[in-house]
């Protein structure tokens, strides 16, 4: 009997539905080719629903989504909704509720994709960032006193406990071992200023590494230096592990070096539960419904989802197809500059799968 997976689809806002459509097209092609079944169920969470109903995410949403094998997300963010409401109320809420404590973000330059890094090619840009995804500055711990006065104080705390740090580091060590490329894990921190939080990270990093991963080489970089080397010598990196805020920032830098938001994909992963895959870019309102947005990030997110589900061959077929399309068809990753429409790019990849 062939395997079958239940996938919750959250197209979301702006160009989300368009890129998700192409992602599903390619996923379906892979399912047919490799003999498994994907049952998609769509949910309308996002800005339009919020403007109509006043509800960001129904109370039942997380419980319902928990029952799926995986979640496939488009984009969250609506021009008529104040920034933060949908991002916190949907995207961050789901990451927290479903305890997706890893954000896995590969930084890989595909052949034929222009990079702003001078003299760098696909042989130099191929590493993975493991971003802690539910702790740190994102927990929302903080507050104001004397708000609106000249004495106002605002606090936002970077909160981590040993357990959170440890499970993220273990995931990163295991991932580095499985990847088996250079067997090097770099911790990105700021131990010279954040002398509590990154002290905890650094101690745990070396303790766990020494005890359980002697085969994995350990390196440490401050976050500012990490940014510098990601531009100057990206080939130094294999896997980088870091906290939530630094991970957010360095993965946008990483994304632009691999060709930008049109191509960068990521996974919000709960290794023991249900994970959610998404393009790392936003909803790009100005390109909505024009059939010009690049769907490759969504398609690549679909590939990551299949790999996570254990369909390795299908995942590889999708990545190979993307690489063939970037190498031989699309000249530019930017919206409206691909030389093909959104749906044509989906067709090109699906055909090759
Ligand atoms: C990302 C995004 C989100 C984040 C925003 C939209 C809340 O920037 O996925 O990187 O900060 O995590
Ligand atoms: Mn971000």
Tab-separated table of C-alpha atoms and ligand atoms in Angstrom:
chain	number	residue	atom	x	y	z
A	1	UNK	CA	0.000	0.000	0.000
A	2	UNK	CA	1.328	3.428	-0.837
A	3	UNK	CA	2.018	5.945	1.874
A	4	UNK	CA	-0.282	8.845	2.391
A	5	UNK	CA	0.293	12.167	4.146
A	6	UNK	CA	-2.190	14.726	5.427
A	7	UNK	CA	-0.956	18.246	4.778
A	8	UNK	CA	-2.554	21.393	6.176
A	9	UNK	CA	-2.144	24.233	3.689
A	10	UNK	CA	-2.123	27.843	4.903
A	11	UNK	CA	-1.781	30.034	1.789
A	12	UNK	CA	-2.107	33.207	3.896
A	13	UNK	CA	-1.842	36.738	2.540
A	14	UNK	CA	-0.629	38.633	-0.525
A	15	UNK	CA	1.341	36.447	-2.903
A	16	UNK	CA	1.126	33.510	-0.471
A	17	UNK	CA	-1.739	31.778	-2.328
A	18	UNK	CA	0.044	32.128	-5.688
A	19	UNK	CA	3.302	30.609	-4.551
A	20	UNK	CA	1.545	27.895	-2.561
A	21	UNK	CA	-0.381	26.905	-5.700
A	22	UNK	CA	2.924	26.277	-7.507
A	23	UNK	CA	4.367	24.524	-4.466
A	24	UNK	CA	1.406	22.145	-4.440
A	25	UNK	CA	1.709	21.610	-8.188
A	26	UNK	CA	5.287	20.407	-7.784
A	27	UNK	CA	4.498	18.383	-4.646
A	28	UNK	CA	1.704	16.603	-6.492
A	29	UNK	CA	4.008	15.840	-9.412
A	30	UNK	CA	6.531	14.352	-6.980
A	31	UNK	CA	3.845	12.299	-5.237
A	32	UNK	CA	2.690	10.801	-8.531
A	33	UNK	CA	6.238	10.065	-9.657
A	34	UNK	CA	7.373	8.477	-6.396
A	35	UNK	CA	4.156	6.694	-5.484
A	36	UNK	CA	2.781	8.335	-2.379
A	37	UNK	CA	-0.346	10.326	-1.694
A	38	UNK	CA	-0.741	13.880	-0.397
A	39	UNK	CA	-4.094	14.942	1.030
A	40	UNK	CA	-4.202	18.735	1.205
A	41	UNK	CA	-6.602	20.602	3.449
A	42	UNK	CA	-6.713	24.400	3.155
A	43	UNK	CA	-7.193	26.914	5.958
A	44	UNK	CA	-7.917	30.602	5.356
A	45	UNK	CA	-5.933	32.081	8.257
A	46	UNK	CA	-4.565	35.501	7.386
A	47	UNK	CA	-5.323	39.181	6.980
A	48	UNK	CA	-8.517	38.948	4.911
A	49	UNK	CA	-10.099	36.592	7.404
A	50	UNK	CA	-9.017	38.818	10.277
A	51	UNK	CA	-10.502	41.938	8.642
A	52	UNK	CA	-13.776	40.085	8.036
A	53	UNK	CA	-14.154	38.295	11.367
A	54	UNK	CA	-11.860	40.100	13.833
A	55	UNK	CA	-10.296	36.772	14.682
A	56	UNK	CA	-6.586	36.213	14.053
A	57	UNK	CA	-6.411	32.487	14.768
A	58	UNK	CA	-9.348	30.430	16.042
A	59	UNK	CA	-8.765	28.808	19.447
A	60	UNK	CA	-9.125	25.378	17.878
A	61	UNK	CA	-6.483	25.997	15.179
A	62	UNK	CA	-3.382	24.663	16.893
A	63	UNK	CA	-5.177	21.558	18.175
A	64	UNK	CA	-6.491	20.857	14.710
A	65	UNK	CA	-3.181	21.480	12.946
A	66	UNK	CA	-1.391	19.223	15.409
A	67	UNK	CA	-3.140	16.227	13.813
A	68	UNK	CA	-1.575	16.711	10.384
A	69	UNK	CA	1.632	15.144	9.136
A	70	UNK	CA	2.899	18.561	8.125
A	71	UNK	CA	1.914	22.168	7.453
A	72	UNK	CA	2.628	24.061	4.233
A	73	UNK	CA	2.534	27.846	4.672
A	74	UNK	CA	2.539	30.673	2.120
A	75	UNK	CA	3.014	34.098	3.703
A	76	UNK	CA	1.541	36.130	6.537
A	77	UNK	CA	1.240	39.958	6.496
A	78	UNK	CA	-1.488	42.277	5.141
A	79	UNK	CA	-1.116	45.945	4.116
A	80	UNK	CA	-4.373	46.908	5.898
A	81	UNK	CA	-3.432	45.281	9.194
A	82	UNK	CA	-1.001	46.901	11.615
A	83	UNK	CA	2.388	45.115	11.513
A	84	UNK	CA	2.768	42.582	14.296
A	85	UNK	CA	-0.842	41.479	14.715
A	86	UNK	CA	-0.872	38.742	12.103
A	87	UNK	CA	2.830	37.890	12.416
A	88	UNK	CA	2.544	37.381	16.163
A	89	UNK	CA	-1.019	36.082	16.144
A	90	UNK	CA	-0.549	33.462	13.446
A	91	UNK	CA	3.064	32.710	12.541
A	92	UNK	CA	4.669	33.058	15.973
A	93	UNK	CA	1.597	31.615	17.724
A	94	UNK	CA	1.812	28.434	15.649
A	95	UNK	CA	5.571	28.136	16.135
A	96	UNK	CA	5.035	28.376	19.905
A	97	UNK	CA	1.856	26.280	20.225
A	98	UNK	CA	3.285	23.479	18.107
A	99	UNK	CA	6.662	23.792	19.834
A	100	UNK	CA	8.502	24.125	16.527
A	101	UNK	CA	11.722	24.898	18.306
A	102	UNK	CA	13.999	24.692	15.286
A	103	UNK	CA	14.008	26.966	12.281
A	104	UNK	CA	16.073	25.248	9.626
A	105	UNK	CA	17.284	27.621	6.928
A	106	UNK	CA	19.620	26.325	4.222
A	107	UNK	CA	21.728	28.961	2.500
A	108	UNK	CA	22.527	27.396	-0.838
A	109	UNK	CA	23.315	29.172	-4.076
A	110	UNK	CA	21.861	27.216	-6.971
A	111	UNK	CA	23.597	27.180	-10.363
A	112	UNK	CA	22.734	30.136	-12.574
A	113	UNK	CA	21.406	32.250	-9.694
A	114	UNK	CA	23.033	35.689	-9.424
A	115	UNK	CA	24.544	36.479	-6.026
A	116	UNK	CA	25.643	39.922	-4.833
A	117	UNK	CA	28.843	38.325	-3.456
A	118	UNK	CA	31.740	39.082	-5.763
A	119	UNK	CA	33.651	36.070	-7.087
A	120	UNK	CA	31.454	33.556	-5.243
A	121	UNK	CA	29.564	30.691	-6.821
A	122	UNK	CA	27.593	27.613	-5.813
A	123	UNK	CA	30.829	25.966	-4.652
A	124	UNK	CA	31.225	28.694	-1.991
A	125	UNK	CA	27.690	29.200	-0.719
A	126	UNK	CA	26.237	26.022	0.748
A	127	UNK	CA	25.589	25.938	4.475
A	128	UNK	CA	22.665	25.651	6.854
A	129	UNK	CA	21.542	27.887	9.696
A	130	UNK	CA	19.843	26.198	12.655
A	131	UNK	CA	17.925	29.022	14.332
A	132	UNK	CA	16.390	28.416	17.760
A	133	UNK	CA	12.745	29.217	17.094
A	134	UNK	CA	10.703	29.571	20.282
A	135	UNK	CA	12.860	31.338	22.862
A	136	UNK	CA	15.079	34.347	23.397
A	137	UNK	CA	13.752	37.803	22.575
A	138	UNK	CA	10.722	36.251	20.889
A	139	UNK	CA	9.068	35.067	24.127
A	140	UNK	CA	7.550	38.530	24.585
A	141	UNK	CA	8.761	38.842	28.165
A	142	UNK	CA	8.972	42.531	29.044
A	143	UNK	CA	6.883	45.619	29.493
A	144	UNK	CA	6.703	49.353	29.998
A	145	UNK	CA	6.624	51.587	33.020
A	146	UNK	CA	5.701	55.264	32.925
A	147	UNK	CA	4.647	54.800	29.328
A	148	UNK	CA	4.317	57.997	27.352
A	149	UNK	CA	6.398	60.060	29.769
A	150	UNK	CA	9.977	61.189	29.415
A	151	UNK	CA	10.870	58.686	32.157
A	152	UNK	CA	9.455	55.795	30.200
A	153	UNK	CA	11.247	52.467	30.539
A	154	UNK	CA	10.801	49.622	28.064
A	155	UNK	CA	12.200	46.162	28.661
A	156	UNK	CA	12.299	43.162	26.339
A	157	UNK	CA	14.103	40.197	27.796
A	158	UNK	CA	16.240	37.600	26.090
A	159	UNK	CA	15.067	34.476	27.897
A	160	UNK	CA	16.614	31.029	27.593
A	161	UNK	CA	16.680	28.000	29.845
A	162	UNK	CA	19.172	25.175	29.663
A	163	UNK	CA	16.625	22.739	28.262
A	164	UNK	CA	15.759	24.982	25.313
A	165	UNK	CA	19.387	25.629	24.521
A	166	UNK	CA	20.320	21.983	24.866
A	167	UNK	CA	17.607	20.578	22.617
A	168	UNK	CA	18.490	23.101	19.909
A	169	UNK	CA	22.199	22.327	20.134
A	170	UNK	CA	21.583	18.580	20.028
A	171	UNK	CA	19.452	19.012	16.924
A	172	UNK	CA	22.248	21.057	15.328
A	173	UNK	CA	24.940	18.503	16.197
A	174	UNK	CA	22.799	15.637	14.882
A	175	UNK	CA	22.026	17.606	11.734
A	176	UNK	CA	25.716	18.361	11.146
A	177	UNK	CA	26.552	14.678	11.527
A	178	UNK	CA	23.769	13.614	9.166
A	179	UNK	CA	24.755	16.245	6.598
A	180	UNK	CA	28.289	14.870	6.750
A	181	UNK	CA	29.813	17.612	4.648
A	182	UNK	CA	32.536	19.236	6.699
A	183	UNK	CA	31.330	17.967	10.077
A	184	UNK	CA	31.754	21.439	11.536
A	185	UNK	CA	29.238	23.196	13.721
A	186	UNK	CA	29.682	26.915	14.390
A	187	UNK	CA	27.975	28.588	17.327
A	188	UNK	CA	27.007	32.179	16.547
A	189	UNK	CA	26.649	34.286	19.701
A	190	UNK	CA	27.794	37.425	21.446
A	191	UNK	CA	29.669	36.194	24.510
A	192	UNK	CA	31.530	39.492	24.856
A	193	UNK	CA	28.360	41.455	25.666
A	194	UNK	CA	25.490	39.041	26.317
A	195	UNK	CA	27.527	37.464	29.080
A	196	UNK	CA	24.640	35.491	30.589
A	197	UNK	CA	22.614	34.094	27.716
A	198	UNK	CA	25.497	33.322	25.367
A	199	UNK	CA	27.617	32.086	28.223
A	200	UNK	CA	24.937	29.455	28.776
A	201	UNK	CA	24.903	28.655	25.041
A	202	UNK	CA	28.670	28.393	24.861
A	203	UNK	CA	29.042	26.173	27.939
A	204	UNK	CA	26.271	23.861	26.776
A	205	UNK	CA	27.769	23.798	23.254
A	206	UNK	CA	31.165	22.578	24.432
A	207	UNK	CA	29.830	20.225	27.118
A	208	UNK	CA	27.436	18.476	24.754
A	209	UNK	CA	29.944	18.486	21.901
A	210	UNK	CA	32.702	17.008	23.985
A	211	UNK	CA	30.506	14.354	25.586
A	212	UNK	CA	28.389	13.196	22.668
A	213	UNK	CA	29.740	14.575	19.405
A	214	UNK	CA	33.524	14.239	19.461
A	215	UNK	CA	33.427	13.688	15.676
A	216	UNK	CA	31.969	17.166	15.079
A	217	UNK	CA	34.408	20.062	14.995
A	218	UNK	CA	33.283	23.061	17.055
A	219	UNK	CA	33.779	26.717	16.137
A	220	UNK	CA	32.573	29.919	17.726
A	221	UNK	CA	31.853	33.315	16.069
A	222	UNK	CA	30.335	36.491	17.469
A	223	UNK	CA	27.223	37.481	15.519
A	224	UNK	CA	28.771	40.634	14.053
A	225	UNK	CA	31.763	38.684	12.805
A	226	UNK	CA	29.440	35.972	11.482
A	227	UNK	CA	27.817	38.592	9.209
A	228	UNK	CA	31.199	39.666	7.967
A	229	UNK	CA	32.356	36.134	7.135
A	230	UNK	CA	29.024	35.224	5.544
A	231	UNK	CA	29.875	37.908	2.986
A	232	UNK	CA	33.641	37.530	2.763
A	233	UNK	CA	34.170	33.773	3.210
A	234	UNK	CA	30.839	31.926	3.126
A	235	UNK	CA	32.709	28.744	2.189
A	236	UNK	CA	33.972	28.531	5.768
A	237	UNK	CA	30.534	27.527	7.006
A	238	UNK	CA	28.927	24.113	7.189
A	239	UNK	CA	26.239	24.410	9.877
A	240	UNK	CA	25.665	27.483	12.062
A	241	UNK	CA	23.568	27.262	15.235
A	242	UNK	CA	22.274	30.373	16.974
A	243	UNK	CA	19.523	31.933	19.087
A	244	UNK	CA	16.218	33.210	17.767
A	245	UNK	CA	16.963	36.904	17.161
A	246	UNK	CA	20.419	36.474	15.666
A	247	UNK	CA	19.043	33.624	13.564
A	248	UNK	CA	16.311	35.874	12.201
A	249	UNK	CA	18.829	38.517	11.194
A	250	UNK	CA	21.602	36.408	9.729
A	251	UNK	CA	19.184	34.336	7.639
A	252	UNK	CA	18.003	37.423	5.755
A	253	UNK	CA	21.640	38.138	5.002
A	254	UNK	CA	22.092	34.511	4.003
A	255	UNK	CA	18.981	34.654	1.819
A	256	UNK	CA	20.217	37.601	-0.219
A	257	UNK	CA	23.528	35.830	-0.847
A	258	UNK	CA	21.641	32.841	-2.279
A	259	UNK	CA	19.587	34.972	-4.647
A	260	UNK	CA	17.015	36.603	-2.378
A	261	UNK	CA	13.533	36.020	-1.028
A	262	UNK	CA	12.368	34.440	-4.258
A	263	UNK	CA	14.411	31.348	-3.585
A	264	UNK	CA	15.048	31.082	0.186
A	265	UNK	CA	13.027	28.428	2.020
A	266	UNK	CA	12.873	27.251	5.596
A	267	UNK	CA	11.253	24.815	7.966
A	268	UNK	CA	9.814	25.407	11.438
A	269	UNK	CA	10.554	22.038	12.930
A	270	UNK	CA	9.328	20.137	15.926
A	271	UNK	CA	11.409	16.955	15.682
A	272	UNK	CA	8.867	15.149	17.879
A	273	UNK	CA	5.716	16.736	16.447
A	274	UNK	CA	4.285	18.556	13.451
A	275	UNK	CA	6.464	20.897	11.419
A	276	UNK	CA	5.665	23.817	9.124
A	277	UNK	CA	7.476	24.718	5.902
A	278	UNK	CA	7.486	28.166	4.306
A	279	UNK	CA	9.280	30.547	1.975
A	280	UNK	CA	11.234	32.845	4.281
A	281	UNK	CA	10.083	35.999	2.465
A	282	UNK	CA	6.881	37.909	3.161
A	283	UNK	CA	3.550	38.441	1.429
A	284	UNK	CA	4.846	41.027	-1.119
A	285	UNK	CA	1.487	42.887	-1.371
A	286	UNK	CA	2.481	44.975	-4.390
A	287	UNK	CA	2.946	41.879	-6.550
A	288	UNK	CA	-0.279	40.160	-5.477
A	289	UNK	CA	-2.337	38.471	-8.211
A	290	UNK	CA	-0.019	39.624	-10.991
A	291	UNK	CA	1.419	36.176	-11.710
A	292	UNK	CA	4.945	37.632	-11.437
A	293	UNK	CA	6.145	36.473	-7.999
A	294	UNK	CA	8.880	33.847	-7.883
A	295	UNK	CA	7.442	30.577	-6.520
A	296	UNK	CA	10.783	28.769	-6.195
A	297	UNK	CA	11.044	29.449	-2.446
A	298	UNK	CA	7.675	27.831	-1.882
A	299	UNK	CA	8.599	24.932	-4.159
A	300	UNK	CA	11.877	24.484	-2.264
A	301	UNK	CA	9.946	24.584	1.037
A	302	UNK	CA	7.830	21.743	-0.348
A	303	UNK	CA	11.010	19.797	-1.072
A	304	UNK	CA	12.186	20.340	2.494
A	305	UNK	CA	8.815	19.120	3.731
A	306	UNK	CA	9.112	15.877	1.762
A	307	UNK	CA	12.612	15.308	3.081
A	308	UNK	CA	11.304	15.813	6.595
A	309	UNK	CA	8.527	13.289	5.924
A	310	UNK	CA	11.146	10.756	4.855
A	311	UNK	CA	10.515	10.984	1.101
A	312	UNK	CA	14.182	11.621	0.380
A	313	UNK	CA	14.116	10.626	-3.280
A	314	UNK	CA	11.183	12.891	-4.038
A	315	UNK	CA	12.840	15.745	-2.142
A	316	UNK	CA	16.009	15.298	-4.160
A	317	UNK	CA	14.051	15.208	-7.403
A	318	UNK	CA	12.486	18.563	-6.530
A	319	UNK	CA	15.830	20.126	-5.692
A	320	UNK	CA	17.400	18.761	-8.889
A	321	UNK	CA	14.487	20.141	-10.893
A	322	UNK	CA	14.848	23.571	-9.277
A	323	UNK	CA	18.568	23.551	-10.082
A	324	UNK	CA	17.919	22.631	-13.691
A	325	UNK	CA	15.440	25.491	-13.985
A	326	UNK	CA	17.766	28.047	-12.358
A	327	UNK	CA	20.716	26.887	-14.446
A	328	UNK	CA	18.965	26.757	-17.825
A	329	UNK	CA	15.726	28.723	-17.749
A	330	UNK	CA	15.255	31.572	-15.277
A	331	UNK	CA	17.731	34.409	-15.619
A	332	UNK	CA	16.739	36.541	-12.621
A	333	UNK	CA	15.124	35.582	-9.317
A	334	UNK	CA	13.254	38.895	-8.909
A	335	UNK	CA	9.483	39.241	-9.241
A	336	UNK	CA	8.601	40.167	-12.825
A	337	UNK	CA	12.148	39.624	-14.041
A	338	UNK	CA	12.210	35.843	-14.312
A	339	UNK	CA	11.317	35.776	-18.021
A	340	UNK	CA	8.448	33.472	-17.019
A	341	UNK	CA	5.256	33.903	-15.043
A	342	UNK	CA	4.686	32.413	-11.582
A	343	UNK	CA	2.634	29.544	-12.975
A	344	UNK	CA	5.091	28.892	-15.817
A	345	UNK	CA	7.930	28.513	-13.314
A	346	UNK	CA	5.781	26.003	-11.413
A	347	UNK	CA	5.190	24.111	-14.674
A	348	UNK	CA	8.903	24.097	-15.532
A	349	UNK	CA	9.814	22.525	-12.196
A	350	UNK	CA	6.870	20.105	-12.155
A	351	UNK	CA	7.751	18.821	-15.667
A	352	UNK	CA	11.307	18.100	-14.596
A	353	UNK	CA	10.235	16.247	-11.458
B	1	LIG	C1	10.900	35.218	9.782
B	1	LIG	C2	10.101	36.481	9.947
B	1	LIG	C3	9.342	36.417	11.259
B	1	LIG	C4	10.356	36.294	12.379
B	1	LIG	C5	8.384	37.599	11.478
B	1	LIG	C6	7.422	37.772	10.323
B	1	LIG	C7	7.627	37.469	12.771
B	1	LIG	O1	10.921	37.595	9.870
B	1	LIG	O2	10.273	34.147	9.682
B	1	LIG	O3	12.125	35.285	9.740
B	1	LIG	O4	10.842	37.304	12.874
B	1	LIG	O5	10.641	35.167	12.766
B	2	LIG	MN1	12.983	37.127	9.405
